[in-house]
PDB file of C-alpha atoms in Angstrom:
ATOM      1  CA  UNK X 133       4.196   3.765  29.110  1.00  0.00           C
ATOM      2  CA  UNK X 134       2.390   1.335  31.136  1.00  0.00           C
ATOM      3  CA  UNK X 135       1.005  -1.258  29.202  1.00  0.00           C
ATOM      4  CA  UNK X 136      -3.064  -1.040  28.718  1.00  0.00           C
ATOM      5  CA  UNK X 137      -6.022  -3.569  27.402  1.00  0.00           C
ATOM      6  CA  UNK X 138      -9.059  -2.437  25.050  1.00  0.00           C
ATOM      7  CA  UNK X 139     -12.077  -4.097  24.468  1.00  0.00           C
ATOM      8  CA  UNK X 140     -14.522  -4.007  22.009  1.00  0.00           C
ATOM      9  CA  UNK X 141     -17.704  -6.024  21.345  1.00  0.00           C
ATOM     10  CA  UNK X 142     -16.167  -9.121  20.213  1.00  0.00           C
ATOM     11  CA  UNK X 143     -12.594  -8.476  21.015  1.00  0.00           C
ATOM     12  CA  UNK X 144      -9.889  -8.054  24.229  1.00  0.00           C
ATOM     13  CA  UNK X 145      -6.989  -6.107  22.926  1.00  0.00           C
ATOM     14  CA  UNK X 146      -4.041  -6.992  25.295  1.00  0.00           C
ATOM     15  CA  UNK X 147      -0.617  -6.321  25.250  1.00  0.00           C
ATOM     16  CA  UNK X 148       1.456  -9.223  23.725  1.00  0.00           C
ATOM     17  CA  UNK X 149       3.506 -11.404  26.100  1.00  0.00           C
ATOM     18  CA  UNK X 150       5.543 -14.501  25.962  1.00  0.00           C
ATOM     19  CA  UNK X 151       2.311 -16.617  26.550  1.00  0.00           C
ATOM     20  CA  UNK X 152       1.407 -15.424  22.875  1.00  0.00           C
ATOM     21  CA  UNK X 153       4.640 -17.612  21.510  1.00  0.00           C
ATOM     22  CA  UNK X 154       3.050 -21.078  20.219  1.00  0.00           C
ATOM     23  CA  UNK X 155       0.155 -18.955  18.144  1.00  0.00           C
ATOM     24  CA  UNK X 156       2.635 -15.928  17.076  1.00  0.00           C
ATOM     25  CA  UNK X 157       4.666 -18.893  15.325  1.00  0.00           C
ATOM     26  CA  UNK X 158       1.699 -20.841  14.115  1.00  0.00           C
ATOM     27  CA  UNK X 159      -0.096 -17.850  12.645  1.00  0.00           C
ATOM     28  CA  UNK X 160       3.419 -16.285  11.126  1.00  0.00           C
ATOM     29  CA  UNK X 161       3.863 -19.557   9.288  1.00  0.00           C
ATOM     30  CA  UNK X 162       1.567 -18.214   6.458  1.00  0.00           C
ATOM     31  CA  UNK X 163       2.626 -17.404   3.417  1.00  0.00           C
ATOM     32  CA  UNK X 164       0.383 -14.177   2.975  1.00  0.00           C
ATOM     33  CA  UNK X 165       1.541 -12.791   6.246  1.00  0.00           C
ATOM     34  CA  UNK X 166       5.284 -13.291   5.343  1.00  0.00           C
ATOM     35  CA  UNK X 167       4.917 -11.786   1.995  1.00  0.00           C
ATOM     36  CA  UNK X 168       3.076  -8.977   3.197  1.00  0.00           C
ATOM     37  CA  UNK X 169       4.665  -7.542   6.374  1.00  0.00           C
ATOM     38  CA  UNK X 170       8.711  -7.651   7.211  1.00  0.00           C
ATOM     39  CA  UNK X 171       8.853 -10.706   9.470  1.00  0.00           C
ATOM     40  CA  UNK X 172      11.636 -13.125   8.964  1.00  0.00           C
ATOM     41  CA  UNK X 173      11.769 -16.236   6.490  1.00  0.00           C
ATOM     42  CA  UNK X 174      11.594 -18.653   7.538  1.00  0.00           C
ATOM     43  CA  UNK X 175       9.866 -17.452  10.501  1.00  0.00           C
ATOM     44  CA  UNK X 176      11.355 -19.703  13.707  1.00  0.00           C
ATOM     45  CA  UNK X 177      10.553 -19.684  17.476  1.00  0.00           C
ATOM     46  CA  UNK X 178      13.192 -17.649  18.344  1.00  0.00           C
ATOM     47  CA  UNK X 179      11.846 -14.929  15.923  1.00  0.00           C
ATOM     48  CA  UNK X 180       8.548 -14.972  17.946  1.00  0.00           C
ATOM     49  CA  UNK X 181      10.744 -15.438  21.663  1.00  0.00           C
ATOM     50  CA  UNK X 182      12.479 -12.262  20.599  1.00  0.00           C
ATOM     51  CA  UNK X 183       9.434 -10.087  19.365  1.00  0.00           C
ATOM     52  CA  UNK X 184       7.577 -10.985  22.540  1.00  0.00           C
ATOM     53  CA  UNK X 185      10.237 -11.154  24.779  1.00  0.00           C
ATOM     54  CA  UNK X 186      12.266  -7.793  23.867  1.00  0.00           C
ATOM     55  CA  UNK X 187      10.448  -6.116  20.966  1.00  0.00           C
ATOM     56  CA  UNK X 188       7.242  -5.489  22.822  1.00  0.00           C
ATOM     57  CA  UNK X 189       8.421  -4.839  26.051  1.00  0.00           C
ATOM     58  CA  UNK X 190      10.657  -2.185  24.633  1.00  0.00           C
ATOM     59  CA  UNK X 191       7.994  -0.714  22.707  1.00  0.00           C
ATOM     60  CA  UNK X 192       5.796  -0.091  25.575  1.00  0.00           C
ATOM     61  CA  UNK X 193       9.171   1.081  27.544  1.00  0.00           C
ATOM     62  CA  UNK X 194      10.159   3.892  24.969  1.00  0.00           C
ATOM     63  CA  UNK X 195       6.419   4.925  24.000  1.00  0.00           C
ATOM     64  CA  UNK X 196       7.069   4.242  20.306  1.00  0.00           C
ATOM     65  CA  UNK X 197       5.101   0.918  19.490  1.00  0.00           C
ATOM     66  CA  UNK X 198       2.276  -0.516  21.088  1.00  0.00           C
ATOM     67  CA  UNK X 199       1.778  -4.118  20.247  1.00  0.00           C
ATOM     68  CA  UNK X 200      -1.659  -5.785  21.150  1.00  0.00           C
ATOM     69  CA  UNK X 201      -2.576  -9.398  20.784  1.00  0.00           C
ATOM     70  CA  UNK X 202      -6.210  -9.483  19.592  1.00  0.00           C
ATOM     71  CA  UNK X 203      -8.292 -11.938  21.151  1.00  0.00           C
ATOM     72  CA  UNK X 204     -11.533 -13.046  20.885  1.00  0.00           C
ATOM     73  CA  UNK X 205     -13.593 -12.646  24.308  1.00  0.00           C
ATOM     74  CA  UNK X 206     -15.564 -15.765  23.553  1.00  0.00           C
ATOM     75  CA  UNK X 207     -12.588 -18.101  23.362  1.00  0.00           C
ATOM     76  CA  UNK X 208      -9.568 -16.625  24.142  1.00  0.00           C
ATOM     77  CA  UNK X 209      -7.948 -17.242  20.995  1.00  0.00           C
ATOM     78  CA  UNK X 210      -5.734 -15.200  18.986  1.00  0.00           C
ATOM     79  CA  UNK X 211      -7.547 -13.809  15.775  1.00  0.00           C
ATOM     80  CA  UNK X 212      -5.362 -11.019  14.895  1.00  0.00           C
ATOM     81  CA  UNK X 213      -2.227  -8.935  16.088  1.00  0.00           C
ATOM     82  CA  UNK X 214      -2.345  -4.969  15.846  1.00  0.00           C
ATOM     83  CA  UNK X 215      -0.234  -2.066  16.801  1.00  0.00           C
ATOM     84  CA  UNK X 216       0.090   1.674  17.085  1.00  0.00           C
ATOM     85  CA  UNK X 217       3.809   2.766  16.039  1.00  0.00           C
ATOM     86  CA  UNK X 218       5.311   6.318  15.831  1.00  0.00           C
ATOM     87  CA  UNK X 219       8.240   6.786  13.851  1.00  0.00           C
ATOM     88  CA  UNK X 220      10.010  10.231  13.305  1.00  0.00           C
ATOM     89  CA  UNK X 221       6.821  11.922  14.796  1.00  0.00           C
ATOM     90  CA  UNK X 222       4.412  10.139  12.516  1.00  0.00           C
ATOM     91  CA  UNK X 223       1.876   7.640  14.152  1.00  0.00           C
ATOM     92  CA  UNK X 224       1.046   4.325  12.045  1.00  0.00           C
ATOM     93  CA  UNK X 225      -1.116   1.350  12.485  1.00  0.00           C
ATOM     94  CA  UNK X 226      -0.260  -2.473  11.418  1.00  0.00           C
ATOM     95  CA  UNK X 227      -1.925  -5.658  11.884  1.00  0.00           C
ATOM     96  CA  UNK X 228      -2.264  -8.886  10.884  1.00  0.00           C
ATOM     97  CA  UNK X 229      -4.953 -11.759  10.962  1.00  0.00           C
ATOM     98  CA  UNK X 230      -4.754 -15.197  11.588  1.00  0.00           C
ATOM     99  CA  UNK X 231      -5.549 -17.257   8.117  1.00  0.00           C
ATOM    100  CA  UNK X 232      -8.377 -19.174   9.451  1.00  0.00           C
ATOM    101  CA  UNK X 233     -10.216 -16.085  11.181  1.00  0.00           C
ATOM    102  CA  UNK X 234      -9.767 -13.638   8.183  1.00  0.00           C
ATOM    103  CA  UNK X 235     -13.185 -12.355   6.524  1.00  0.00           C
ATOM    104  CA  UNK X 236     -14.689 -11.641   9.925  1.00  0.00           C
ATOM    105  CA  UNK X 237     -14.082  -8.211  10.842  1.00  0.00           C
ATOM    106  CA  UNK X 238     -11.444  -8.925  13.505  1.00  0.00           C
ATOM    107  CA  UNK X 239      -8.757  -6.445  12.147  1.00  0.00           C
ATOM    108  CA  UNK X 240     -11.244  -3.591  11.379  1.00  0.00           C
ATOM    109  CA  UNK X 241     -13.027  -4.025  14.942  1.00  0.00           C
ATOM    110  CA  UNK X 242      -9.161  -3.848  16.409  1.00  0.00           C
ATOM    111  CA  UNK X 243      -7.684  -1.105  14.062  1.00  0.00           C
ATOM    112  CA  UNK X 244     -11.060   0.867  15.194  1.00  0.00           C
ATOM    113  CA  UNK X 245     -10.683   0.389  18.682  1.00  0.00           C
ATOM    114  CA  UNK X 246      -6.909   1.335  18.555  1.00  0.00           C
ATOM    115  CA  UNK X 247      -7.383   4.657  16.602  1.00  0.00           C
ATOM    116  CA  UNK X 248      -9.892   6.027  19.109  1.00  0.00           C
ATOM    117  CA  UNK X 249      -7.500   5.059  21.800  1.00  0.00           C
ATOM    118  CA  UNK X 250      -4.896   6.426  20.092  1.00  0.00           C
ATOM    119  CA  UNK X 251      -6.814   9.717  19.639  1.00  0.00           C
ATOM    120  CA  UNK X 252      -8.223  10.124  22.945  1.00  0.00           C
ATOM    121  CA  UNK X 253      -5.462   8.544  25.241  1.00  0.00           C
ATOM    122  CA  UNK X 254      -2.412   9.144  23.081  1.00  0.00           C
ATOM    123  CA  UNK X 255      -3.507  12.749  21.411  1.00  0.00           C
ATOM    124  CA  UNK X 256      -2.580  11.494  18.091  1.00  0.00           C
ATOM    125  CA  UNK X 257      -3.935  13.698  15.125  1.00  0.00           C
ATOM    126  CA  UNK X 258      -3.207  11.296  12.314  1.00  0.00           C
ATOM    127  CA  UNK X 259      -3.229   7.870  11.956  1.00  0.00           C
ATOM    128  CA  UNK X 260      -1.261   6.567   8.857  1.00  0.00           C
ATOM    129  CA  UNK X 261      -1.886   3.299   7.050  1.00  0.00           C
ATOM    130  CA  UNK X 262       0.751   2.224   4.645  1.00  0.00           C
ATOM    131  CA  UNK X 263       1.021  -1.180   2.935  1.00  0.00           C
ATOM    132  CA  UNK X 264       2.980  -2.655  -0.099  1.00  0.00           C
ATOM    133  CA  UNK X 265       0.858  -1.737  -3.227  1.00  0.00           C
ATOM    134  CA  UNK X 266      -1.213  -4.722  -4.144  1.00  0.00           C
ATOM    135  CA  UNK X 267      -1.974  -5.628  -0.637  1.00  0.00           C
ATOM    136  CA  UNK X 268      -6.032  -5.412  -0.836  1.00  0.00           C
ATOM    137  CA  UNK X 269      -7.035  -7.401   1.743  1.00  0.00           C
ATOM    138  CA  UNK X 270      -5.000  -4.853   4.040  1.00  0.00           C
ATOM    139  CA  UNK X 271      -6.327  -1.796   2.370  1.00  0.00           C
ATOM    140  CA  UNK X 272      -9.835  -3.686   2.724  1.00  0.00           C
ATOM    141  CA  UNK X 273      -9.581  -3.071   6.567  1.00  0.00           C
ATOM    142  CA  UNK X 274      -8.199   0.302   6.571  1.00  0.00           C
ATOM    143  CA  UNK X 275     -11.285   1.435   4.086  1.00  0.00           C
ATOM    144  CA  UNK X 276     -13.671  -0.199   6.322  1.00  0.00           C
ATOM    145  CA  UNK X 277     -11.990   1.241   9.603  1.00  0.00           C
ATOM    146  CA  UNK X 278     -12.711   4.764   7.926  1.00  0.00           C
ATOM    147  CA  UNK X 279      -9.139   5.685   6.147  1.00  0.00           C
ATOM    148  CA  UNK X 280      -8.787   7.540   3.051  1.00  0.00           C
ATOM    149  CA  UNK X 281      -6.459   6.852   0.569  1.00  0.00           C
ATOM    150  CA  UNK X 282      -3.648   9.322  -0.278  1.00  0.00           C
ATOM    151  CA  UNK X 283      -1.694   8.252  -2.712  1.00  0.00           C
ATOM    152  CA  UNK X 284       1.346   6.124  -3.958  1.00  0.00           C
ATOM    153  CA  UNK X 285       4.856   6.261  -2.495  1.00  0.00           C
ATOM    154  CA  UNK X 286       6.995   5.151  -5.141  1.00  0.00           C
ATOM    155  CA  UNK X 287       9.985   2.918  -3.839  1.00  0.00           C
ATOM    156  CA  UNK X 288       9.107   3.457  -0.298  1.00  0.00           C
ATOM    157  CA  UNK X 289      10.158  -0.021   1.104  1.00  0.00           C
ATOM    158  CA  UNK X 290      12.062  -2.737   0.451  1.00  0.00           C
ATOM    159  CA  UNK X 291      10.775  -6.552   0.468  1.00  0.00           C
ATOM    160  CA  UNK X 292      12.738  -9.497  -0.760  1.00  0.00           C
ATOM    161  CA  UNK X 293      16.026  -7.465  -1.283  1.00  0.00           C
ATOM    162  CA  UNK X 294      14.129  -5.476  -3.847  1.00  0.00           C
ATOM    163  CA  UNK X 295      12.483  -1.950  -3.696  1.00  0.00           C
ATOM    164  CA  UNK X 296       8.475  -1.601  -3.510  1.00  0.00           C
ATOM    165  CA  UNK X 297       5.988   1.226  -3.989  1.00  0.00           C
ATOM    166  CA  UNK X 298       3.706   1.657  -0.971  1.00  0.00           C
ATOM    167  CA  UNK X 299       0.165   2.870  -0.694  1.00  0.00           C
ATOM    168  CA  UNK X 300      -0.597   5.689   1.768  1.00  0.00           C
ATOM    169  CA  UNK X 301      -3.751   6.422   3.917  1.00  0.00           C
ATOM    170  CA  UNK X 302      -4.608   8.432   6.789  1.00  0.00           C
ATOM    171  CA  UNK X 303      -7.475   8.409   9.471  1.00  0.00           C
ATOM    172  CA  UNK X 304      -8.232  11.655  11.225  1.00  0.00           C
ATOM    173  CA  UNK X 305     -10.095  12.267  14.650  1.00  0.00           C
ATOM    174  CA  UNK X 306     -12.757  13.558  12.934  1.00  0.00           C
ATOM    175  CA  UNK X 307     -13.112  10.755  10.756  1.00  0.00           C
ATOM    176  CA  UNK X 308     -14.406   9.165  13.731  1.00  0.00           C
ATOM    177  CA  UNK X 309     -16.674  11.502  15.285  1.00  0.00           C
ATOM    178  CA  UNK X 310     -13.619  12.748  17.734  1.00  0.00           C
ATOM    179  CA  UNK X 311     -12.116  16.644  18.119  1.00  0.00           C
ATOM    180  CA  UNK X 312      -8.807  17.541  16.839  1.00  0.00           C
ATOM    181  CA  UNK X 313      -6.462  19.057  19.751  1.00  0.00           C
ATOM    182  CA  UNK X 314      -5.402  21.379  17.467  1.00  0.00           C
ATOM    183  CA  UNK X 315      -7.272  23.546  14.981  1.00  0.00           C
ATOM    184  CA  UNK X 316      -7.208  22.005  11.315  1.00  0.00           C
ATOM    185  CA  UNK X 317      -6.979  24.174   8.453  1.00  0.00           C
ATOM    186  CA  UNK X 318      -7.445  21.922   5.354  1.00  0.00           C
ATOM    187  CA  UNK X 319      -5.562  22.873   1.922  1.00  0.00           C
ATOM    188  CA  UNK X 320      -7.192  25.600  -0.458  1.00  0.00           C
ATOM    189  CA  UNK X 321      -6.895  25.247  -4.238  1.00  0.00           C
ATOM    190  CA  UNK X 322      -5.720  21.955  -4.788  1.00  0.00           C
ATOM    191  CA  UNK X 323      -2.023  21.175  -5.229  1.00  0.00           C
ATOM    192  CA  UNK X 324       0.471  21.525  -7.969  1.00  0.00           C
ATOM    193  CA  UNK X 325       0.864  19.304 -10.566  1.00  0.00           C
TER     194      UNK X 325
END
């Protein structure tokens, strides 16, 4: 897919590129980003260069992951990073916010822009959010963006050489007032215990 850029009231979401290397390197020194994501630790310049020069372009080329630099429109400062990715036919969202820009709603604004784009331009019918159980900051963003918490996945991810539980939630087009491409027939009668 040809890379695209998106705008919101306060943000420009543009494809990450090598010019982001210094900003990504600096942001990824944050212990919270290193703890809650699957970044290499310690995070070095070579990791940022590989991410921006290899992984980001490859994701766009093979239509599996669309990485965006989330930049404040008034200052051109990198405030976050966000992506939409597809694994085994399931679309998901990922994000982190630069430490000094947390608490301003940038990640939520970016996630909503990506969700609308995914639902309207990429024909995505369900967008999943996953985070290690206990990542309250990530859940706050997802909840504000309209995601519904769906449960706990036991031992669903590995981190620091151990298995960890994950929270999972989802956002549907109808949650944003958008139509499904296919008819949706919700389950009737609950679930087995």
